[in-house]
PDB file of C-alpha atoms in Angstrom:
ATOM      1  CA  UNK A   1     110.193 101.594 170.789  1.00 77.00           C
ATOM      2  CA  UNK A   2     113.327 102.669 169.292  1.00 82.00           C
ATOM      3  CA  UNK A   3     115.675 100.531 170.511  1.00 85.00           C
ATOM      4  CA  UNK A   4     113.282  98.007 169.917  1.00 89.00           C
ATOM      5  CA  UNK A   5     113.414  98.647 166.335  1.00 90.00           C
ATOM      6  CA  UNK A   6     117.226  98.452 165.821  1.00 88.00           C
ATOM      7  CA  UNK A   7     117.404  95.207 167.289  1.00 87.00           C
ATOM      8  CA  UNK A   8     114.547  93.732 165.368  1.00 91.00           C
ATOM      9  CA  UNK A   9     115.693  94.627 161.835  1.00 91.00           C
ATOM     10  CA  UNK A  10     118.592  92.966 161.618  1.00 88.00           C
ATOM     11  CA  UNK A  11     116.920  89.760 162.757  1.00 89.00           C
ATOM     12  CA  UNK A  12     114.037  90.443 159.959  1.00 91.00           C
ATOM     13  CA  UNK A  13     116.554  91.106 157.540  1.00 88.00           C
ATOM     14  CA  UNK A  14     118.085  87.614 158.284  1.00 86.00           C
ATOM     15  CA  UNK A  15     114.766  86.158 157.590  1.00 90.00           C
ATOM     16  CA  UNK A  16     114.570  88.184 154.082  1.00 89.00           C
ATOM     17  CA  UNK A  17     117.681  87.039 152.423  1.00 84.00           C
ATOM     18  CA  UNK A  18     117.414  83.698 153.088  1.00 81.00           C
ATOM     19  CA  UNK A  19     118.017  81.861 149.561  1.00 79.00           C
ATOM     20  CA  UNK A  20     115.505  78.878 149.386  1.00 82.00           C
ATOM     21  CA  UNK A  21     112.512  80.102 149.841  1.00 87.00           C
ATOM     22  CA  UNK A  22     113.377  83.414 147.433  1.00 87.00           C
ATOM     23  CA  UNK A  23     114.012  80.657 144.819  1.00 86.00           C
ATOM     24  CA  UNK A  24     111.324  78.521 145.702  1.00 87.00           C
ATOM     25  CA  UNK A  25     109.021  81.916 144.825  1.00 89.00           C
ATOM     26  CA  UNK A  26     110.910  83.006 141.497  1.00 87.00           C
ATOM     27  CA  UNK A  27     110.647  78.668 140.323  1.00 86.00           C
ATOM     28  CA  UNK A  28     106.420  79.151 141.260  1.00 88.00           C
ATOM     29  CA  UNK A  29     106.059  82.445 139.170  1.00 87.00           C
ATOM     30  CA  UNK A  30     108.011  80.741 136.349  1.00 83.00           C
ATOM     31  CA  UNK A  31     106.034  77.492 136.480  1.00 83.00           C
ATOM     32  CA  UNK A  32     102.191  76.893 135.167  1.00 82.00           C
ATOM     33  CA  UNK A  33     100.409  78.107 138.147  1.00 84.00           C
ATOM     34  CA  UNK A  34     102.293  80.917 138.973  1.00 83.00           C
ATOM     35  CA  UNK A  35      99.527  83.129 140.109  1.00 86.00           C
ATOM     36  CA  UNK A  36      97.835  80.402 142.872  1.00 90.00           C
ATOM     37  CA  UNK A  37     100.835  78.945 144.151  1.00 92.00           C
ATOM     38  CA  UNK A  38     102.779  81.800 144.420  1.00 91.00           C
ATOM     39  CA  UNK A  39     100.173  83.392 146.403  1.00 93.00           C
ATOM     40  CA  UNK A  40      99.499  80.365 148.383  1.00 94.00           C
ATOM     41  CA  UNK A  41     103.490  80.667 149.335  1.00 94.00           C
ATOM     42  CA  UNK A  42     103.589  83.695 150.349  1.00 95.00           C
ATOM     43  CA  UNK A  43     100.452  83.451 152.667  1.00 95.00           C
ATOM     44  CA  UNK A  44     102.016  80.566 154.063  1.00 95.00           C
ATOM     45  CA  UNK A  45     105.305  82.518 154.466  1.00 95.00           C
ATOM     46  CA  UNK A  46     103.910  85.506 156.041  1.00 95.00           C
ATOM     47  CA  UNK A  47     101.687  83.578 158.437  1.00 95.00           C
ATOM     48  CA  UNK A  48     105.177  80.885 159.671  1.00 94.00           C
ATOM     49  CA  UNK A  49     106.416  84.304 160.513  1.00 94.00           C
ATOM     50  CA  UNK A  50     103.581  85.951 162.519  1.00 94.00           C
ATOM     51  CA  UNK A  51     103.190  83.160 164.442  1.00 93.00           C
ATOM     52  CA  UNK A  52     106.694  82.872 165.452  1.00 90.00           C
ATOM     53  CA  UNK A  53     107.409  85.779 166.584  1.00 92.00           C
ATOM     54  CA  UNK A  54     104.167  86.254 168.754  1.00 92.00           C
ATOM     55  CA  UNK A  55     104.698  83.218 170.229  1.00 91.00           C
ATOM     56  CA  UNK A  56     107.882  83.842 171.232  1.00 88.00           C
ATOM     57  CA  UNK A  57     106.613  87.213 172.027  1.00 89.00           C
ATOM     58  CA  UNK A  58     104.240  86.081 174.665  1.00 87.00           C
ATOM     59  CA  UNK A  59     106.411  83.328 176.060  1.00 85.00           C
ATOM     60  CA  UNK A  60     109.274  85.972 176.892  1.00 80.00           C
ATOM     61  CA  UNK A  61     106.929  87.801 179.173  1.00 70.00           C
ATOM     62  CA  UNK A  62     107.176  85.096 181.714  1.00 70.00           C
ATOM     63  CA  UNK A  63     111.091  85.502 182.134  1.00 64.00           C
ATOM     64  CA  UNK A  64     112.176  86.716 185.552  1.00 60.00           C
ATOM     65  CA  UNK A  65     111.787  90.493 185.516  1.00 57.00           C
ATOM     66  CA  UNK A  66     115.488  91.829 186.005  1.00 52.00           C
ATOM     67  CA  UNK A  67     117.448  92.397 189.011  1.00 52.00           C
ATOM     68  CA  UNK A  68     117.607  95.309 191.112  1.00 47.00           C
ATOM     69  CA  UNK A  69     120.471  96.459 189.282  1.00 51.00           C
ATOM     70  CA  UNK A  70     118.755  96.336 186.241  1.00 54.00           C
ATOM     71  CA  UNK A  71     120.473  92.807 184.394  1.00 62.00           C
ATOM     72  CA  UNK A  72     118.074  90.364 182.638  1.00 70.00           C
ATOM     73  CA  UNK A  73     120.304  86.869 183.474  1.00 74.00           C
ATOM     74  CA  UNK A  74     117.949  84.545 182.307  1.00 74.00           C
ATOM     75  CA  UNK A  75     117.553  86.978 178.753  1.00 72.00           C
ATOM     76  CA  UNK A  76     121.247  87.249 179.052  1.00 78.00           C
ATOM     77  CA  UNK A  77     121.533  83.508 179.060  1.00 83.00           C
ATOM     78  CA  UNK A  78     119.064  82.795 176.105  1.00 81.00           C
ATOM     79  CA  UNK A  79     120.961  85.238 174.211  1.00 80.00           C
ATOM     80  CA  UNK A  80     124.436  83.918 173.950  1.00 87.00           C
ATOM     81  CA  UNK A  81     122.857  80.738 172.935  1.00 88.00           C
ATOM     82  CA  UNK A  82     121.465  82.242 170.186  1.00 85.00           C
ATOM     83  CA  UNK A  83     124.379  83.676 169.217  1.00 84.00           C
ATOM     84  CA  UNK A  84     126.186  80.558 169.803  1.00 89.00           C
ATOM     85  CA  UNK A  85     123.852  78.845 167.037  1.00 88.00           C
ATOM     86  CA  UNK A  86     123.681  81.385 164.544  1.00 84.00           C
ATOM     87  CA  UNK A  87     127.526  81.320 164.598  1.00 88.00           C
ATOM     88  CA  UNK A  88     127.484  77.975 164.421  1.00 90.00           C
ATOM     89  CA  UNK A  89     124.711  78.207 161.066  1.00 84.00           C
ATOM     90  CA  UNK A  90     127.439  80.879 159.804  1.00 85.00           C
ATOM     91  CA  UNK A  91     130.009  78.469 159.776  1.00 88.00           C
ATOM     92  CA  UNK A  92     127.678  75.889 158.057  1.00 84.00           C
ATOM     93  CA  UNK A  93     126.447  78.454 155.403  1.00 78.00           C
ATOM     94  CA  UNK A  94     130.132  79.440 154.321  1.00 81.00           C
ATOM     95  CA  UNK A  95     131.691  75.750 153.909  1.00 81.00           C
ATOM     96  CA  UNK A  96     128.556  74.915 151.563  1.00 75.00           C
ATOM     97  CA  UNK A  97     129.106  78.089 149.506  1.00 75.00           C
ATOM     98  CA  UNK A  98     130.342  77.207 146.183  1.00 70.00           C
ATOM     99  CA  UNK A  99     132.914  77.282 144.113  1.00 69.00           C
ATOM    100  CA  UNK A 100     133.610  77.917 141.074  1.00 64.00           C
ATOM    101  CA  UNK A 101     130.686  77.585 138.279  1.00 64.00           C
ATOM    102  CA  UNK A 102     129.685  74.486 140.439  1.00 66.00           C
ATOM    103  CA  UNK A 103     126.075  74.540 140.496  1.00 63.00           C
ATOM    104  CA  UNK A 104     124.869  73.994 143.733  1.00 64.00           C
ATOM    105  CA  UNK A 105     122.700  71.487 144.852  1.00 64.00           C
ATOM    106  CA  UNK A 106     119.321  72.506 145.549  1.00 66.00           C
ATOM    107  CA  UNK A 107     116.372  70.394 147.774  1.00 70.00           C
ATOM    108  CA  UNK A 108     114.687  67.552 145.831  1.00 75.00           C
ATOM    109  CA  UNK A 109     111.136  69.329 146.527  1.00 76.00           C
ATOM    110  CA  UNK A 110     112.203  71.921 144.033  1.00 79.00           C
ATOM    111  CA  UNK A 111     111.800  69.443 141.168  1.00 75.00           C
ATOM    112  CA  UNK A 112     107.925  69.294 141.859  1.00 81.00           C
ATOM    113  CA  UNK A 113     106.986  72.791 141.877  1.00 84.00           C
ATOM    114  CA  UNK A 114     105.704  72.756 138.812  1.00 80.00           C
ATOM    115  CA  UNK A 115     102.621  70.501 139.857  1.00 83.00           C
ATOM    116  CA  UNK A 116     102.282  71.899 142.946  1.00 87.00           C
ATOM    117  CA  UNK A 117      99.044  73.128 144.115  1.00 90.00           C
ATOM    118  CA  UNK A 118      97.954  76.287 145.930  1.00 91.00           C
ATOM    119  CA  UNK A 119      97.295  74.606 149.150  1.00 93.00           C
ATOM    120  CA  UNK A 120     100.886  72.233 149.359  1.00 93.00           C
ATOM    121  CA  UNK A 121     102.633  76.127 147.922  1.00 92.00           C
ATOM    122  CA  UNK A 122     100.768  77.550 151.393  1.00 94.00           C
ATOM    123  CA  UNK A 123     101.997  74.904 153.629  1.00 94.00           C
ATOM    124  CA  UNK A 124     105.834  74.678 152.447  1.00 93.00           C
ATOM    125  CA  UNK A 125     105.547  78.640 153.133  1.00 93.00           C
ATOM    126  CA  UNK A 126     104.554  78.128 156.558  1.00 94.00           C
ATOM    127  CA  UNK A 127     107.174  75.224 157.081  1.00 91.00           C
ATOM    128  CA  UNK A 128     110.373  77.232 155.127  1.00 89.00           C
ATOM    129  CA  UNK A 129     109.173  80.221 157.649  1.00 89.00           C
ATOM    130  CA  UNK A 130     108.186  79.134 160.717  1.00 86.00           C
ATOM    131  CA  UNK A 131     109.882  75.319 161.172  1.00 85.00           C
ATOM    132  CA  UNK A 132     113.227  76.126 159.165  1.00 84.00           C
ATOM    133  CA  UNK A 133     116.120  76.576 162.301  1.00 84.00           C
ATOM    134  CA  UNK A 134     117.338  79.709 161.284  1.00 83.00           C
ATOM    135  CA  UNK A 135     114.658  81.741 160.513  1.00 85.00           C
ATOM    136  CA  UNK A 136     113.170  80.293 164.086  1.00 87.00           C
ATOM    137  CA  UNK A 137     116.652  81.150 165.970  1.00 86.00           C
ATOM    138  CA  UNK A 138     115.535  84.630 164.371  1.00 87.00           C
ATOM    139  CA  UNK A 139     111.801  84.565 165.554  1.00 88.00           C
ATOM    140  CA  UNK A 140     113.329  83.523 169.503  1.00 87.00           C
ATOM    141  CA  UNK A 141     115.431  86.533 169.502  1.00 88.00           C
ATOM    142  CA  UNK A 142     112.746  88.882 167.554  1.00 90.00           C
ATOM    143  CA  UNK A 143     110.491  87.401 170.176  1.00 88.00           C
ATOM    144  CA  UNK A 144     112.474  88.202 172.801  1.00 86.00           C
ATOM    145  CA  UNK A 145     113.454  91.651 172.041  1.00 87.00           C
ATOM    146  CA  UNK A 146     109.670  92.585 171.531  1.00 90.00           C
ATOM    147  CA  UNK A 147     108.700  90.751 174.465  1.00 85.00           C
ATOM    148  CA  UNK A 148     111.193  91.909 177.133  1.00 79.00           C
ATOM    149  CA  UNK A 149     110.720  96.077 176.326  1.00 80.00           C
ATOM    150  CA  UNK A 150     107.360  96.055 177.962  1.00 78.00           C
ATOM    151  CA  UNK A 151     105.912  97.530 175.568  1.00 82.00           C
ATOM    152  CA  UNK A 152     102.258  98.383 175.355  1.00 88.00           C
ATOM    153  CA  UNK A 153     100.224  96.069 173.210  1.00 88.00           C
ATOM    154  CA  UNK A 154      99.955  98.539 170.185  1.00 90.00           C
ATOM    155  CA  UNK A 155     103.725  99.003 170.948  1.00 89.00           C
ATOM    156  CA  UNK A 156     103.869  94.883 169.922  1.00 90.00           C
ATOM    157  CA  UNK A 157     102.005  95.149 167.406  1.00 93.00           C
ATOM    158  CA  UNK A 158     103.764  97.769 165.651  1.00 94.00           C
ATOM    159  CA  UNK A 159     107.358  96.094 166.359  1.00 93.00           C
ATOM    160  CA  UNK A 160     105.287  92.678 165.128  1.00 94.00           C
ATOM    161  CA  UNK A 161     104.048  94.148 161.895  1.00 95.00           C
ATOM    162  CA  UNK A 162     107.830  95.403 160.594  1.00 95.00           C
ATOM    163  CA  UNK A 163     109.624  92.964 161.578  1.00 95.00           C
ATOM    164  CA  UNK A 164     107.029  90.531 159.449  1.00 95.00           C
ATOM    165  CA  UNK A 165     106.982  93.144 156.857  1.00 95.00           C
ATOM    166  CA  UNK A 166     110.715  93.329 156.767  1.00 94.00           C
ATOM    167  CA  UNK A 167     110.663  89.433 156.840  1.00 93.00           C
ATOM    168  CA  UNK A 168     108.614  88.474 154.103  1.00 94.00           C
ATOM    169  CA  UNK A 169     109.581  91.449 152.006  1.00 94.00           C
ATOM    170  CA  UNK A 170     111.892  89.567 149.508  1.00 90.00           C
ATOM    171  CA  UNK A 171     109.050  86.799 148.796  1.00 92.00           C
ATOM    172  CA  UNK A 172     106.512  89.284 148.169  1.00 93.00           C
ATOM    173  CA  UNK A 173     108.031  92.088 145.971  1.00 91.00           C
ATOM    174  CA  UNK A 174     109.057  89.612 143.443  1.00 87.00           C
ATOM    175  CA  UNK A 175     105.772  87.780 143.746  1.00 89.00           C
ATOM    176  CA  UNK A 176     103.240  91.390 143.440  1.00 88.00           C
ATOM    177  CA  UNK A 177     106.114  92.666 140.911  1.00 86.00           C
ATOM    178  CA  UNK A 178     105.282  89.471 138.718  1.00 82.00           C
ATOM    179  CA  UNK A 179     101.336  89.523 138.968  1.00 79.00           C
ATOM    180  CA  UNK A 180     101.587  93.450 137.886  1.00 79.00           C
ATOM    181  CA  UNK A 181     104.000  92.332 135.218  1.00 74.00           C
ATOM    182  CA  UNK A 182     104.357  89.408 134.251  1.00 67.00           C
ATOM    183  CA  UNK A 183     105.720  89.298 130.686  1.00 66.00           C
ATOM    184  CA  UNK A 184     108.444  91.737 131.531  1.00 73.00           C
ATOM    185  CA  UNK A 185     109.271  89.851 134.802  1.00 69.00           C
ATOM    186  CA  UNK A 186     110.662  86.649 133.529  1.00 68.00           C
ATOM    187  CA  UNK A 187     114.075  87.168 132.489  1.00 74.00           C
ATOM    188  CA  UNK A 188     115.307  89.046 135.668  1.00 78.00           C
ATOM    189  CA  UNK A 189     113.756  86.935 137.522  1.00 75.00           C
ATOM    190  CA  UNK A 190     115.364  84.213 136.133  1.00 75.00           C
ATOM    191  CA  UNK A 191     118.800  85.485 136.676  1.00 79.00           C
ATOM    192  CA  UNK A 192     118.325  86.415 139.583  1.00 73.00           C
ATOM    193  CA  UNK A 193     117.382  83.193 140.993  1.00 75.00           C
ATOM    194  CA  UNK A 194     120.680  81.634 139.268  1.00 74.00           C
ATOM    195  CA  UNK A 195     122.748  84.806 141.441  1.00 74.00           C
ATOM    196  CA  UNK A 196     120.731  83.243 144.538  1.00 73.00           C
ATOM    197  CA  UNK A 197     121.771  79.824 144.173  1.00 68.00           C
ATOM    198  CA  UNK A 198     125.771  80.974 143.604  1.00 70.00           C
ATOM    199  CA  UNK A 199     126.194  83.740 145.810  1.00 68.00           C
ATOM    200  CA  UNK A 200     123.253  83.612 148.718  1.00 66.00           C
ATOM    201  CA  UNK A 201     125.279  81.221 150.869  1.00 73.00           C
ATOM    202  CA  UNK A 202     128.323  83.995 151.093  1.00 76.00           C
ATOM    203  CA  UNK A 203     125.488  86.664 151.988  1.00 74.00           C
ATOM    204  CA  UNK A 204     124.030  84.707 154.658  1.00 75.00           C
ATOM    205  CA  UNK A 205     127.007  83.424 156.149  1.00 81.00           C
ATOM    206  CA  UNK A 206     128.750  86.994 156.608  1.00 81.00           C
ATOM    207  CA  UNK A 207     125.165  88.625 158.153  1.00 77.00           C
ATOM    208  CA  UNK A 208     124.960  85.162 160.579  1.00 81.00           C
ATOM    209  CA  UNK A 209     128.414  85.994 161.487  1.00 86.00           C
ATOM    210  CA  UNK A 210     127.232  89.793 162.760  1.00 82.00           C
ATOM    211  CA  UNK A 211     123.989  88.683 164.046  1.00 82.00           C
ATOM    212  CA  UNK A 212     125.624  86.352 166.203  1.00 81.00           C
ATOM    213  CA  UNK A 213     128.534  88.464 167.436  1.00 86.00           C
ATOM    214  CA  UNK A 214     126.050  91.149 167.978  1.00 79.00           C
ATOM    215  CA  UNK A 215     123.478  88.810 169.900  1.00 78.00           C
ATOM    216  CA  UNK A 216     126.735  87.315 172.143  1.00 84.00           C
ATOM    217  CA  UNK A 217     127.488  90.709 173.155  1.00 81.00           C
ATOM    218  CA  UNK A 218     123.814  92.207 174.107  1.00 75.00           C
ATOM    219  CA  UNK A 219     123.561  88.827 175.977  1.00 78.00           C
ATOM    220  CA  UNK A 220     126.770  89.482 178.111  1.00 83.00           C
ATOM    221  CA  UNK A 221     125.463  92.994 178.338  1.00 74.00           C
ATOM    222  CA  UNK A 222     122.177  91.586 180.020  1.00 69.00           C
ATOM    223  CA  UNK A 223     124.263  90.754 182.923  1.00 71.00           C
TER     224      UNK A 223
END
């Protein structure tokens, strides 16, 4: 289970720092229906994640069990790939950094949080979580940690229920912090969605940059 553990976290961790959907949470509990739809996104959130790390959970049990020498190829393989792309999203993250007291441009959809209703907050949860490409290269290789450790069932579950924990951690302290405390919430909140949007991109890129080394070199390790 251990082992299991240490690979996971950094992997949930990559998932819990990501920028947009932090923001996306902080504009929600600053706009009129801050209690519904920030609920709604974090339930969406939390589920995008659950679901894709089982699944990838249960399709890495039908890998080729390993060699007689003990190397997982095939896991090996799948690995470097991974790597390969989160490099590759490292790169992307750190040329769109920016620079300066250039505001950076945020997605379109932002504007319209403020009518947004409980049930469109749920599903843009679910799709920043579970459809975004680097939070799903992170649910592959969560998925395929947890998966290829046989262990027992209540051994996935566990590994399941901190990595999502983990995961979803930076949507939903600020989100229960604000419900508990709302009027004392607002300014820190506020700034530090505007240290998200400047700095996030620099954060990310440098922790893609490990992840990926780190996933290349268990991968060559597999064989």
């Amino acid at each position: 289970m251990g082992p299991v553990i240490g690979e996971i976290l950094p992997l949930g961790l990559g998932i819990a720092i990501s920028p947009i959907p932090i923001i996306a949470a902080i504009l929600m509990l600053l706009s009129p229906r801050a209690r519904t739809t920030s609920l709604g996104f974090l339930a969406g959130w939390v589920v995008g994640i659950v679901i894709a790390v089982v699944v990838f959970t249960l399709l890495s049990s039908i890998l080729p069990d390993s060699d007689s020498d003990g190397s997982k190829p095939v896991a090996g393989v799948i690995k470097i790939i991974l790597g390969a792309l989160l490099l590759l999203l490292a790169v992307k993250q750190w040329r769109s950094r920016p620079h300066g007291d250039t505001e950076p441009a945020l997605p379109k959809w932002m504007t319209a949080i403020d009518s947004m209703t409980a049930v469109r907050a749920l599903l843009l949860g679910f799709v920043l979580s579970a459809l975004n490409p680097k939070n799903l290269l992170m649910g592959v290789a969560a998925g395929l940690a947890i998966g290829g450790a046989t262990l027992t069932v209540g051994g996935d579950v566990v590994a399941i229920v901190i990595f999502t924990v983990l995961a979803a951690s930076t949507v939903a302290v600020p989100v229960i912090a604000y419900l508990a405390a709302s009027s004392r919430l607002a300014g820190p909140l506020e700034a530090l969605r505007k240290w998200l949007v400047h700095n996030n991109a620099t954060v990310m890129a440098i922790l893609l940059l490990v992840i990926g080394v780190v996933m290349i070199g268990k991968g060559i390790g597999s064989f």
